[in-house]
mmCIF file of C-alpha atoms in Angstrom:
data_model
loop_
_atom_site.group_PDB
_atom_site.id
_atom_site.type_symbol
_atom_site.label_atom_id
_atom_site.label_comp_id
_atom_site.label_asym_id
_atom_site.label_seq_id
_atom_site.Cartn_x
_atom_site.Cartn_y
_atom_site.Cartn_z
ATOM 1 C CA MET E 1 -78.235 -138.413 -126.586
ATOM 2 C CA PHE E 2 -74.796 -136.456 -126.857
ATOM 3 C CA ARG E 3 -71.658 -138.003 -128.917
ATOM 4 C CA ALA E 4 -68.557 -138.617 -127.177
ATOM 5 C CA ARG E 5 -64.980 -139.093 -128.655
ATOM 6 C CA GLN E 6 -61.665 -139.854 -127.567
ATOM 7 C CA ARG E 7 -59.259 -137.131 -125.515
ATOM 8 C CA PRO E 8 -56.471 -136.685 -126.165
ATOM 9 C CA ALA E 9 -57.220 -137.822 -129.640
ATOM 10 C CA ALA E 10 -54.647 -140.544 -129.560
ATOM 11 C CA ILE E 11 -57.130 -143.358 -130.123
ATOM 12 C CA ARG E 12 -59.779 -143.838 -132.913
ATOM 13 C CA ARG E 13 -62.653 -141.286 -132.339
ATOM 14 C CA ASP E 14 -66.804 -142.292 -132.904
ATOM 15 C CA ARG E 15 -67.129 -142.389 -136.992
ATOM 16 C CA PRO E 16 -70.512 -142.861 -138.588
ATOM 17 C CA HIS E 17 -71.575 -146.695 -139.503
ATOM 18 C CA ALA E 18 -74.014 -147.719 -140.709
ATOM 19 C CA SER E 19 -75.240 -149.968 -137.860
ATOM 20 C CA SER E 20 -73.002 -148.336 -135.575
ATOM 21 C CA SER E 21 -70.806 -146.222 -134.288
ATOM 22 C CA ARG E 22 -67.178 -147.442 -134.448
ATOM 23 C CA PRO E 23 -63.902 -145.397 -132.918
ATOM 24 C CA ILE E 24 -61.419 -144.053 -135.683
ATOM 25 C CA PHE E 25 -58.393 -142.800 -135.215
ATOM 26 C CA SER E 26 -58.281 -139.131 -135.082
ATOM 27 C CA SER E 27 -54.885 -138.102 -133.957
ATOM 28 C CA ALA E 28 -52.583 -139.669 -136.693
ATOM 29 C CA ARG E 29 -53.594 -138.678 -140.308
ATOM 30 C CA LEU E 30 -53.551 -141.029 -143.173
ATOM 31 C CA ALA E 31 -51.690 -138.255 -145.891
ATOM 32 C CA ALA E 32 -54.816 -138.007 -148.639
ATOM 33 C CA LEU E 33 -52.018 -137.393 -151.607
ATOM 34 C CA LEU E 34 -49.305 -139.640 -152.443
ATOM 35 C CA GLY E 35 -46.859 -137.178 -152.443
ATOM 36 C CA ALA E 36 -47.734 -136.450 -148.963
ATOM 37 C CA ILE E 37 -46.526 -139.379 -147.244
ATOM 38 C CA LEU E 38 -42.622 -137.924 -147.412
ATOM 39 C CA LEU E 39 -41.748 -136.964 -144.378
ATOM 40 C CA ALA E 40 -39.726 -133.874 -145.431
ATOM 41 C CA THR E 41 -39.988 -131.668 -148.224
ATOM 42 C CA THR E 42 -36.427 -132.608 -149.688
ATOM 43 C CA LEU E 43 -37.668 -135.581 -150.390
ATOM 44 C CA LEU E 44 -39.918 -133.588 -153.092
ATOM 45 C CA ALA E 45 -38.929 -132.734 -156.502
ATOM 46 C CA ALA E 46 -40.153 -129.266 -156.569
ATOM 47 C CA VAL E 47 -40.419 -126.742 -159.313
ATOM 48 C CA SER E 48 -41.046 -122.739 -157.958
ATOM 49 C CA VAL E 49 -40.954 -120.013 -159.750
ATOM 50 C CA ARG E 50 -41.294 -116.687 -158.775
ATOM 51 C CA ALA E 51 -43.918 -114.948 -160.837
ATOM 52 C CA GLU E 52 -44.997 -111.399 -159.467
ATOM 53 C CA ASP E 53 -46.448 -112.394 -155.627
ATOM 54 C CA THR E 54 -47.130 -115.597 -156.556
ATOM 55 C CA GLU E 55 -44.986 -119.038 -157.723
ATOM 56 C CA MET E 56 -45.552 -121.820 -159.928
ATOM 57 C CA PRO E 57 -47.387 -125.139 -158.234
ATOM 58 C CA ARG E 58 -44.975 -127.276 -156.593
ATOM 59 C CA ILE E 59 -44.746 -130.423 -158.089
ATOM 60 C CA ARG E 60 -44.565 -133.775 -156.170
ATOM 61 C CA THR E 61 -43.682 -137.073 -158.673
ATOM 62 C CA ASN E 62 -44.036 -140.806 -158.544
ATOM 63 C CA GLN E 63 -40.087 -141.118 -158.640
ATOM 64 C CA ALA E 64 -39.584 -139.261 -155.538
ATOM 65 C CA TYR E 65 -41.781 -141.836 -153.818
ATOM 66 C CA ILE E 66 -40.715 -144.967 -154.887
ATOM 67 C CA GLU E 67 -37.394 -144.134 -154.426
ATOM 68 C CA GLU E 68 -38.009 -142.817 -150.533
ATOM 69 C CA LEU E 69 -40.245 -146.620 -150.585
ATOM 70 C CA ALA E 70 -36.645 -148.052 -151.296
ATOM 71 C CA ARG E 71 -34.207 -146.438 -149.072
ATOM 72 C CA PRO E 72 -33.614 -148.792 -146.593
ATOM 73 C CA THR E 73 -35.009 -147.902 -142.947
ATOM 74 C CA THR E 74 -34.346 -148.981 -139.518
ATOM 75 C CA LEU E 75 -36.604 -148.038 -137.138
ATOM 76 C CA ALA E 76 -37.754 -149.677 -133.418
ATOM 77 C CA ILE E 77 -41.441 -149.202 -134.533
ATOM 78 C CA ASP E 78 -43.136 -151.298 -131.699
ATOM 79 C CA ASN E 79 -41.152 -148.666 -129.462
ATOM 80 C CA PRO E 80 -43.076 -144.833 -129.009
ATOM 81 C CA VAL E 81 -39.661 -143.095 -127.450
ATOM 82 C CA ALA E 82 -37.529 -144.553 -130.668
ATOM 83 C CA VAL E 83 -40.354 -143.855 -133.304
ATOM 84 C CA PHE E 84 -40.257 -140.338 -131.141
ATOM 85 C CA ALA E 85 -36.504 -139.808 -131.019
ATOM 86 C CA ALA E 86 -36.609 -140.728 -135.046
ATOM 87 C CA VAL E 87 -39.519 -137.848 -135.917
ATOM 88 C CA PHE E 88 -38.231 -135.613 -133.603
ATOM 89 C CA GLY E 89 -34.672 -135.318 -134.842
ATOM 90 C CA GLN E 90 -35.765 -134.831 -138.335
ATOM 91 C CA LEU E 91 -37.417 -131.599 -137.637
ATOM 92 C CA PRO E 92 -35.963 -127.928 -137.864
ATOM 93 C CA ASP E 93 -35.156 -125.893 -134.996
ATOM 94 C CA ARG E 94 -38.683 -124.770 -135.408
ATOM 95 C CA VAL E 95 -42.327 -125.983 -136.416
ATOM 96 C CA LYS E 96 -45.629 -124.595 -136.823
ATOM 97 C CA VAL E 97 -48.559 -126.292 -135.551
ATOM 98 C CA TYR E 98 -51.570 -124.929 -138.038
ATOM 99 C CA PRO E 99 -54.574 -126.687 -136.261
ATOM 100 C CA THR E 100 -56.199 -125.513 -133.642
ATOM 101 C CA GLU E 101 -56.340 -128.728 -131.312
ATOM 102 C CA ASN E 102 -52.331 -127.949 -131.663
ATOM 103 C CA TYR E 103 -51.411 -131.441 -133.552
ATOM 104 C CA TYR E 104 -48.184 -131.661 -135.847
ATOM 105 C CA TYR E 105 -49.175 -134.307 -138.128
ATOM 106 C CA PHE E 106 -46.372 -135.986 -139.855
ATOM 107 C CA THR E 107 -45.880 -139.130 -142.241
ATOM 108 C CA PHE E 108 -43.709 -141.723 -143.276
ATOM 109 C CA LEU E 109 -42.488 -144.827 -144.818
ATOM 110 C CA HIS E 110 -40.840 -147.833 -143.110
ATOM 111 C CA ALA E 111 -40.361 -151.691 -144.242
ATOM 112 C CA GLY E 112 -43.140 -150.773 -147.109
ATOM 113 C CA ALA E 113 -45.542 -149.546 -144.915
ATOM 114 C CA PRO E 114 -47.020 -145.644 -144.849
ATOM 115 C CA TYR E 115 -47.429 -144.488 -141.013
ATOM 116 C CA ASN E 116 -48.865 -141.628 -139.866
ATOM 117 C CA GLY E 117 -49.055 -139.499 -136.447
ATOM 118 C CA ASN E 118 -48.679 -136.124 -134.518
ATOM 119 C CA ILE E 119 -46.724 -134.579 -131.800
ATOM 120 C CA ARG E 120 -49.378 -132.838 -129.460
ATOM 121 C CA LEU E 121 -49.065 -129.921 -127.193
ATOM 122 C CA ASP E 122 -52.763 -129.969 -125.483
ATOM 123 C CA ALA E 123 -53.984 -127.323 -123.913
ATOM 124 C CA SER E 124 -55.304 -129.080 -120.653
ATOM 125 C CA ASP E 125 -51.655 -130.367 -119.723
ATOM 126 C CA ARG E 126 -48.571 -128.552 -121.580
ATOM 127 C CA ASP E 127 -47.795 -126.332 -119.416
ATOM 128 C CA GLN E 128 -47.810 -129.096 -116.800
ATOM 129 C CA GLY E 129 -44.675 -130.239 -119.273
ATOM 130 C CA LYS E 130 -46.603 -132.969 -121.281
ATOM 131 C CA LEU E 131 -46.287 -133.963 -124.797
ATOM 132 C CA HIS E 132 -48.298 -136.356 -126.855
ATOM 133 C CA PHE E 133 -47.352 -138.539 -129.233
ATOM 134 C CA ALA E 134 -49.100 -140.928 -131.165
ATOM 135 C CA TYR E 135 -48.896 -143.204 -134.685
ATOM 136 C CA SER E 136 -50.408 -146.015 -136.421
ATOM 137 C CA GLU E 137 -50.256 -147.546 -140.377
ATOM 138 C CA ASP E 138 -52.555 -145.909 -142.538
ATOM 139 C CA LEU E 139 -56.408 -146.500 -142.007
ATOM 140 C CA ALA E 140 -57.462 -148.158 -145.479
ATOM 141 C CA ASP E 141 -61.179 -148.984 -146.612
ATOM 142 C CA TRP E 142 -59.865 -152.388 -147.372
ATOM 143 C CA ARG E 143 -58.179 -153.694 -143.696
ATOM 144 C CA GLU E 144 -59.056 -154.015 -139.967
ATOM 145 C CA GLU E 145 -58.129 -150.540 -138.026
ATOM 146 C CA THR E 146 -54.628 -150.956 -137.256
ATOM 147 C CA ASP E 147 -53.760 -150.424 -133.897
ATOM 148 C CA VAL E 148 -52.387 -147.189 -132.203
ATOM 149 C CA ILE E 149 -49.036 -146.637 -130.436
ATOM 150 C CA HIS E 150 -49.852 -143.637 -127.954
ATOM 151 C CA VAL E 151 -47.866 -141.891 -125.108
ATOM 152 C CA ALA E 152 -48.039 -138.758 -122.723
ATOM 153 C CA LEU E 153 -44.164 -137.982 -122.532
ATOM 154 C CA ASP E 154 -42.788 -135.678 -119.802
ATOM 155 C CA ALA E 155 -39.275 -135.162 -117.980
ATOM 156 C CA THR E 156 -39.064 -138.733 -116.678
ATOM 157 C CA ASN E 157 -38.975 -139.529 -120.788
ATOM 158 C CA ASP E 158 -36.010 -136.940 -120.854
ATOM 159 C CA VAL E 159 -38.674 -134.432 -122.344
ATOM 160 C CA GLN E 160 -38.993 -131.311 -121.517
ATOM 161 C CA VAL E 161 -41.176 -128.737 -122.826
ATOM 162 C CA GLU E 162 -41.542 -125.171 -121.568
ATOM 163 C CA LYS E 163 -43.414 -122.237 -121.992
ATOM 164 C CA VAL E 164 -41.751 -119.274 -124.235
ATOM 165 C CA GLU E 165 -44.776 -117.246 -125.218
ATOM 166 C CA ARG E 166 -48.613 -118.323 -124.695
ATOM 167 C CA PHE E 167 -48.246 -119.316 -128.496
ATOM 168 C CA LEU E 168 -44.693 -120.588 -128.341
ATOM 169 C CA TYR E 169 -43.227 -123.576 -126.668
ATOM 170 C CA ARG E 170 -39.737 -125.334 -126.727
ATOM 171 C CA VAL E 171 -39.750 -128.841 -126.569
ATOM 172 C CA THR E 172 -35.607 -130.326 -125.471
ATOM 173 C CA PHE E 173 -35.652 -133.945 -126.630
ATOM 174 C CA ARG E 174 -31.964 -135.718 -125.900
ATOM 175 C CA GLY E 175 -29.724 -132.139 -126.125
ATOM 176 C CA LYS E 176 -31.641 -131.335 -129.235
ATOM 177 C CA SER E 177 -34.637 -128.283 -128.896
ATOM 178 C CA VAL E 178 -37.481 -127.543 -131.636
ATOM 179 C CA LEU E 179 -39.761 -124.860 -130.920
ATOM 180 C CA PHE E 180 -43.445 -125.158 -131.450
ATOM 181 C CA GLU E 181 -45.186 -121.832 -132.829
ATOM 182 C CA LEU E 182 -49.090 -122.709 -131.895
ATOM 183 C CA ASN E 183 -51.585 -120.771 -134.554
ATOM 184 C CA ASP E 184 -51.852 -117.375 -133.027
ATOM 185 C CA LEU E 185 -56.002 -116.661 -134.448
ATOM 186 C CA SER E 186 -56.940 -114.971 -131.310
ATOM 187 C CA GLY E 187 -57.339 -111.554 -133.608
ATOM 188 C CA VAL E 188 -59.679 -113.708 -135.414
ATOM 189 C CA LYS E 189 -63.402 -112.602 -135.078
ATOM 190 C CA PRO E 190 -66.887 -112.979 -137.300
ATOM 191 C CA PRO E 191 -67.158 -109.585 -138.936
ATOM 192 C CA ASP E 192 -70.519 -107.971 -138.628
ATOM 193 C CA GLY E 193 -73.222 -108.868 -139.931
ATOM 194 C CA LEU E 194 -72.259 -112.556 -140.040
ATOM 195 C CA LEU E 195 -73.715 -113.721 -136.681
ATOM 196 C CA GLY E 196 -77.362 -113.088 -135.489
ATOM 197 C CA PRO E 197 -79.044 -112.184 -132.412
ATOM 198 C CA ASP E 198 -79.062 -115.490 -130.717
ATOM 199 C CA GLU E 199 -75.745 -116.492 -131.891
ATOM 200 C CA LYS E 200 -72.422 -116.091 -130.065
ATOM 201 C CA PHE E 201 -69.077 -116.851 -131.539
ATOM 202 C CA VAL E 202 -67.183 -119.288 -129.625
ATOM 203 C CA GLY E 203 -63.774 -119.348 -131.192
ATOM 204 C CA PRO E 204 -61.586 -119.486 -134.452
ATOM 205 C CA ILE E 205 -60.920 -123.090 -136.138
ATOM 206 C CA PHE E 206 -57.710 -123.895 -138.200
ATOM 207 C CA ASP E 207 -58.981 -127.777 -139.249
ATOM 208 C CA GLU E 208 -56.358 -129.594 -140.694
ATOM 209 C CA SER E 209 -57.919 -129.634 -144.531
ATOM 210 C CA GLY E 210 -56.289 -126.037 -144.406
ATOM 211 C CA LEU E 211 -59.689 -124.372 -144.169
ATOM 212 C CA ARG E 212 -60.797 -122.070 -141.207
ATOM 213 C CA PHE E 213 -63.926 -121.994 -139.374
ATOM 214 C CA PHE E 214 -65.646 -120.044 -136.918
ATOM 215 C CA LEU E 215 -67.738 -121.929 -133.943
ATOM 216 C CA VAL E 216 -71.216 -120.195 -133.146
ATOM 217 C CA PHE E 217 -73.572 -121.753 -130.716
ATOM 218 C CA ASN E 218 -77.104 -120.537 -130.914
ATOM 219 C CA ALA E 219 -78.166 -119.981 -127.629
ATOM 220 C CA ARG E 220 -82.016 -120.266 -128.533
ATOM 221 C CA LEU E 221 -82.081 -123.328 -130.539
ATOM 222 C CA LYS E 222 -78.824 -124.984 -128.273
ATOM 223 C CA LEU E 223 -77.358 -125.995 -131.080
ATOM 224 C CA PHE E 224 -73.481 -125.406 -133.008
ATOM 225 C CA HIS E 225 -72.538 -124.073 -136.492
ATOM 226 C CA TYR E 226 -69.204 -124.372 -138.232
ATOM 227 C CA ILE E 227 -69.106 -121.427 -140.429
ATOM 228 C CA LEU E 228 -66.801 -121.174 -143.425
ATOM 229 C CA ASP E 229 -64.094 -117.964 -141.836
ATOM 230 C CA GLU E 230 -63.555 -115.844 -145.309
ATOM 231 C CA THR E 231 -62.133 -113.010 -143.783
ATOM 232 C CA ALA E 232 -58.905 -114.420 -145.228
ATOM 233 C CA PRO E 233 -57.695 -116.223 -148.745
ATOM 234 C CA VAL E 234 -59.888 -119.772 -148.714
ATOM 235 C CA PRO E 235 -57.662 -122.382 -150.096
ATOM 236 C CA GLU E 236 -60.879 -124.329 -152.103
ATOM 237 C CA GLN E 237 -62.757 -124.164 -155.333
ATOM 238 C CA PHE E 238 -66.647 -124.591 -154.658
ATOM 239 C CA VAL E 239 -68.867 -126.092 -157.472
ATOM 240 C CA PRO E 240 -73.186 -126.081 -156.621
ATOM 241 C CA ALA E 241 -74.429 -129.034 -156.189
ATOM 242 C CA LYS E 242 -77.502 -129.995 -158.232
ATOM 243 C CA SER E 243 -79.309 -129.078 -154.860
ATOM 244 C CA GLY E 244 -80.393 -125.071 -154.812
ATOM 245 C CA ARG E 245 -77.930 -123.308 -152.214
ATOM 246 C CA ILE E 246 -75.339 -126.162 -151.592
ATOM 247 C CA VAL E 247 -72.014 -125.923 -152.880
ATOM 248 C CA LEU E 248 -68.847 -128.492 -152.121
ATOM 249 C CA GLY E 249 -64.906 -128.121 -152.241
ATOM 250 C CA LYS E 250 -63.181 -129.814 -154.927
ATOM 251 C CA ARG E 251 -60.190 -130.100 -152.933
ATOM 252 C CA THR E 252 -62.170 -131.382 -149.091
ATOM 253 C CA GLY E 253 -65.498 -132.696 -150.376
ATOM 254 C CA TYR E 254 -67.040 -130.462 -147.557
ATOM 255 C CA GLY E 255 -70.515 -129.652 -148.379
ATOM 256 C CA PHE E 256 -72.013 -125.927 -147.537
ATOM 257 C CA PHE E 257 -74.944 -124.475 -147.201
ATOM 258 C CA VAL E 258 -74.708 -120.523 -149.171
ATOM 259 C CA ASP E 259 -77.271 -119.244 -146.599
ATOM 260 C CA ASP E 260 -79.896 -116.910 -147.989
ATOM 261 C CA ARG E 261 -80.362 -114.749 -144.426
ATOM 262 C CA ARG E 262 -76.246 -113.704 -144.006
ATOM 263 C CA PRO E 263 -73.455 -113.599 -145.833
ATOM 264 C CA ARG E 264 -71.823 -117.026 -144.694
ATOM 265 C CA LYS E 265 -71.973 -120.591 -145.479
ATOM 266 C CA ILE E 266 -72.698 -123.117 -143.284
ATOM 267 C CA LEU E 267 -70.734 -126.255 -143.268
ATOM 268 C CA VAL E 268 -73.627 -129.267 -143.489
ATOM 269 C CA GLY E 269 -71.730 -131.873 -145.085
ATOM 270 C CA VAL E 270 -68.312 -134.052 -145.039
ATOM 271 C CA ALA E 271 -67.843 -137.150 -147.219
ATOM 272 C CA PHE E 272 -68.194 -140.355 -145.541
ATOM 273 C CA ALA E 273 -65.356 -141.704 -147.745
ATOM 274 C CA ASN E 274 -63.104 -139.333 -145.872
ATOM 275 C CA SER E 275 -64.369 -139.750 -142.443
ATOM 276 C CA ARG E 276 -63.844 -143.998 -142.784
ATOM 277 C CA VAL E 277 -60.333 -143.309 -143.296
ATOM 278 C CA ASN E 278 -59.985 -140.719 -141.184
ATOM 279 C CA ASN E 279 -57.770 -138.008 -143.350
ATOM 280 C CA TYR E 280 -57.298 -134.814 -143.847
ATOM 281 C CA PHE E 281 -60.697 -133.766 -144.513
ATOM 282 C CA ASP E 282 -62.940 -135.814 -142.073
ATOM 283 C CA GLY E 283 -64.374 -132.692 -139.884
ATOM 284 C CA PRO E 284 -63.352 -130.116 -137.805
ATOM 285 C CA PHE E 285 -64.947 -131.581 -134.929
ATOM 286 C CA ASP E 286 -61.746 -132.538 -133.582
ATOM 287 C CA GLN E 287 -59.928 -128.812 -133.861
ATOM 288 C CA LEU E 288 -61.847 -127.058 -131.184
ATOM 289 C CA PRO E 289 -61.094 -123.450 -130.752
ATOM 290 C CA ASP E 290 -58.824 -124.939 -127.054
ATOM 291 C CA ASN E 291 -56.137 -121.974 -127.020
ATOM 292 C CA PHE E 292 -58.911 -119.364 -127.167
ATOM 293 C CA ILE E 293 -61.516 -120.648 -124.905
ATOM 294 C CA GLU E 294 -61.904 -118.710 -121.355
ATOM 295 C CA GLY E 295 -63.991 -119.276 -118.518
ATOM 296 C CA ASP E 296 -66.494 -122.064 -118.087
ATOM 297 C CA ALA E 297 -68.694 -120.232 -120.892
ATOM 298 C CA PHE E 298 -68.036 -122.746 -123.735
ATOM 299 C CA ARG E 299 -68.828 -125.445 -120.967
ATOM 300 C CA ASP E 300 -72.103 -124.102 -120.132
ATOM 301 C CA MET E 301 -72.800 -124.052 -123.735
ATOM 302 C CA ILE E 302 -72.464 -127.684 -123.870
ATOM 303 C CA VAL E 303 -74.446 -128.399 -121.006
ATOM 304 C CA ALA E 304 -77.014 -126.357 -122.665
ATOM 305 C CA VAL E 305 -77.112 -128.828 -125.421
ATOM 306 C CA ALA E 306 -76.300 -131.673 -122.881
ATOM 307 C CA PRO E 307 -77.903 -131.182 -119.332
ATOM 308 C CA GLU E 308 -77.265 -134.648 -118.307
ATOM 309 C CA LEU E 309 -73.143 -133.567 -118.303
ATOM 310 C CA LYS E 310 -73.460 -130.461 -115.817
ATOM 311 C CA GLY E 311 -71.198 -130.705 -113.252
ATOM 312 C CA LYS E 312 -69.361 -133.608 -115.123
ATOM 313 C CA ILE E 313 -67.638 -131.457 -117.742
ATOM 314 C CA ASP E 314 -64.634 -129.437 -117.684
ATOM 315 C CA ARG E 315 -63.971 -126.227 -119.403
ATOM 316 C CA PHE E 316 -62.971 -127.827 -122.300
ATOM 317 C CA GLY E 317 -66.223 -130.240 -122.582
ATOM 318 C CA GLY E 318 -63.967 -133.180 -121.199
ATOM 319 C CA TRP E 319 -64.265 -135.662 -118.798
ATOM 320 C CA GLY E 320 -63.119 -138.896 -117.274
ATOM 321 C CA ASP E 321 -59.838 -137.291 -116.649
ATOM 322 C CA GLY E 322 -59.842 -135.682 -120.194
ATOM 323 C CA ALA E 323 -60.044 -138.976 -121.851
ATOM 324 C CA GLN E 324 -63.730 -138.519 -123.148
ATOM 325 C CA ARG E 325 -65.346 -135.298 -124.944
ATOM 326 C CA PHE E 326 -68.194 -133.530 -126.315
ATOM 327 C CA MET E 327 -67.974 -134.401 -129.740
ATOM 328 C CA ILE E 328 -69.361 -131.329 -131.863
ATOM 329 C CA ALA E 329 -70.110 -132.748 -134.819
ATOM 330 C CA PRO E 330 -73.861 -130.811 -136.371
ATOM 331 C CA TYR E 331 -73.333 -131.775 -140.020
ATOM 332 C CA TYR E 332 -73.710 -134.929 -142.001
ATOM 333 C CA TYR E 333 -71.450 -137.263 -143.272
ATOM 334 C CA TYR E 334 -72.510 -138.057 -146.906
ATOM 335 C CA GLN E 335 -72.178 -140.587 -149.061
ATOM 336 C CA ARG E 336 -73.286 -139.215 -152.256
ATOM 337 C CA ASP E 337 -73.936 -135.320 -152.605
ATOM 338 C CA SER E 338 -77.458 -135.544 -153.337
ATOM 339 C CA GLU E 339 -78.079 -136.405 -149.862
ATOM 340 C CA LEU E 340 -77.696 -133.005 -148.960
ATOM 341 C CA ALA E 341 -80.664 -132.232 -150.787
ATOM 342 C CA ALA E 342 -82.036 -132.632 -147.625
ATOM 343 C CA PHE E 343 -81.131 -129.250 -145.940
ATOM 344 C CA ASP E 344 -81.772 -127.042 -148.664
ATOM 345 C CA ARG E 345 -85.238 -128.744 -149.162
ATOM 346 C CA CYS E 346 -85.824 -127.822 -145.272
ATOM 347 C CA ALA E 347 -84.219 -124.185 -145.237
ATOM 348 C CA SER E 348 -87.047 -123.528 -148.266
ATOM 349 C CA ASP E 349 -89.844 -125.577 -146.498
ATOM 350 C CA LYS E 350 -92.360 -123.012 -145.622
ATOM 351 C CA ARG E 351 -93.722 -124.846 -143.186
ATOM 352 C CA ILE E 352 -90.310 -124.186 -141.058
ATOM 353 C CA PRO E 353 -91.048 -121.196 -138.579
ATOM 354 C CA GLU E 354 -88.644 -118.387 -139.044
ATOM 355 C CA ALA E 355 -87.438 -119.009 -135.551
ATOM 356 C CA ASN E 356 -86.621 -122.155 -135.956
ATOM 357 C CA HIS E 357 -84.793 -121.945 -139.895
ATOM 358 C CA TYR E 358 -81.508 -122.593 -138.686
ATOM 359 C CA ALA E 359 -82.251 -125.961 -136.662
ATOM 360 C CA CYS E 360 -82.494 -126.965 -141.196
ATOM 361 C CA PHE E 361 -78.574 -127.405 -140.617
ATOM 362 C CA VAL E 362 -78.462 -129.988 -138.214
ATOM 363 C CA VAL E 363 -78.478 -133.388 -137.413
ATOM 364 C CA ASP E 364 -78.613 -136.349 -135.066
ATOM 365 C CA ASP E 365 -77.004 -139.959 -134.755
ATOM 366 C CA ASP E 366 -80.379 -141.286 -135.970
ATOM 367 C CA SER E 367 -79.642 -139.473 -139.138
ATOM 368 C CA GLN E 368 -76.289 -140.674 -139.454
ATOM 369 C CA GLN E 369 -76.716 -144.421 -138.612
ATOM 370 C CA ASN E 370 -79.363 -144.785 -141.052
ATOM 371 C CA PHE E 371 -77.262 -142.613 -143.593
ATOM 372 C CA SER E 372 -80.823 -140.302 -144.069
ATOM 373 C CA PRO E 373 -80.513 -137.438 -143.317
ATOM 374 C CA ILE E 374 -83.640 -135.752 -141.491
ATOM 375 C CA PRO E 375 -82.900 -132.147 -140.310
ATOM 376 C CA ARG E 376 -83.850 -131.224 -136.626
ATOM 377 C CA ALA E 377 -86.367 -128.561 -137.941
ATOM 378 C CA ILE E 378 -88.038 -131.377 -139.924
ATOM 379 C CA LYS E 379 -87.751 -133.844 -137.012
ATOM 380 C CA GLU E 380 -89.374 -131.351 -134.668
ATOM 381 C CA LEU E 381 -91.693 -130.572 -137.725
ATOM 382 C CA ARG E 382 -93.175 -133.858 -137.604
ATOM 383 C CA GLY E 383 -93.244 -134.549 -133.965
ATOM 384 C CA LYS E 384 -95.845 -131.505 -133.713
ATOM 385 C CA GLY E 385 -98.095 -132.921 -136.364
ATOM 386 C CA ARG E 386 -98.271 -136.500 -134.832
ATOM 387 C CA LYS E 387 -99.169 -135.024 -131.312
ATOM 388 C CA LYS E 388 -101.907 -132.861 -133.377
ATOM 389 C CA GLY E 389 -102.560 -136.268 -134.868
#
């Protein structure tokens, strides 16, 4: 059975849960750090001293947060057009949209409550003059899910979206124009030797965590992997887990298997706590390489994994007028990093045929629902054992 997620990501998407899958909000991101809740960098107290080609770290102070919190604000928070006007009005003349599903994230404080949201130029309808805007109060472990407000804006709302270049769009609203520069990763390719003979490169991914990935499809095993892109500086420090070849990112909590066959790191784990609050570190499943998908090749890969979707999905893997999308999340949402040892054990299990080695780094919904990771290769091995019995 395949997993689906909402698209556009103005609605909360499926998150792992011990007993059921509940939708989570993936378009409006919780600011993971205290300073990230500031809407503009002008609100940050920063020290930046040039030293050769590097700079001193930029500090974020509690003072700035307190003073922003105390600042009286007026906003019709239940009116999405009014909120869009407030956000858009504070943008500079040109912005850079880093995530590859084209979300421009923001946060703000209003009346003592933290909010987060995004402006999105969706690859499926931006050339038709549409823009997606969504926001909500922040998610938190201790409270029920907050309501999401989403609206698709176009000329009927006095919003004009104009394509200037392939990766550059001009958005105009009430006399103000902002250029949205999408992330041009068209020249990013896996280096020689990174992919195996059965693997196909789908496209480059820039996650909102700041990490880059290569989305890869194994045509023989019919599975996807997210492989860390290390062709550019990686803004992360990795520490070894107690289990063999697993390393964990200090900042993101992402867990990787350091491949012993090829020079690469395969994403195998994302912290469940981050998924629950839907912050920047909830995994790259919602940053697919939409700007770089050409023709029907990606759709065909999805159909190979989920044949029941044949004739029902578009080239992005969406259906239902684009409201639903095939979810690619082969990694495991862990509660304790020790759980990721299952991938290392599978990779070193002598019973696993070499041809099935890379099925060691994929888990299914049952593993997630039970919070007990059983790699696909192990499940298939057990299945063969039962048949022989």
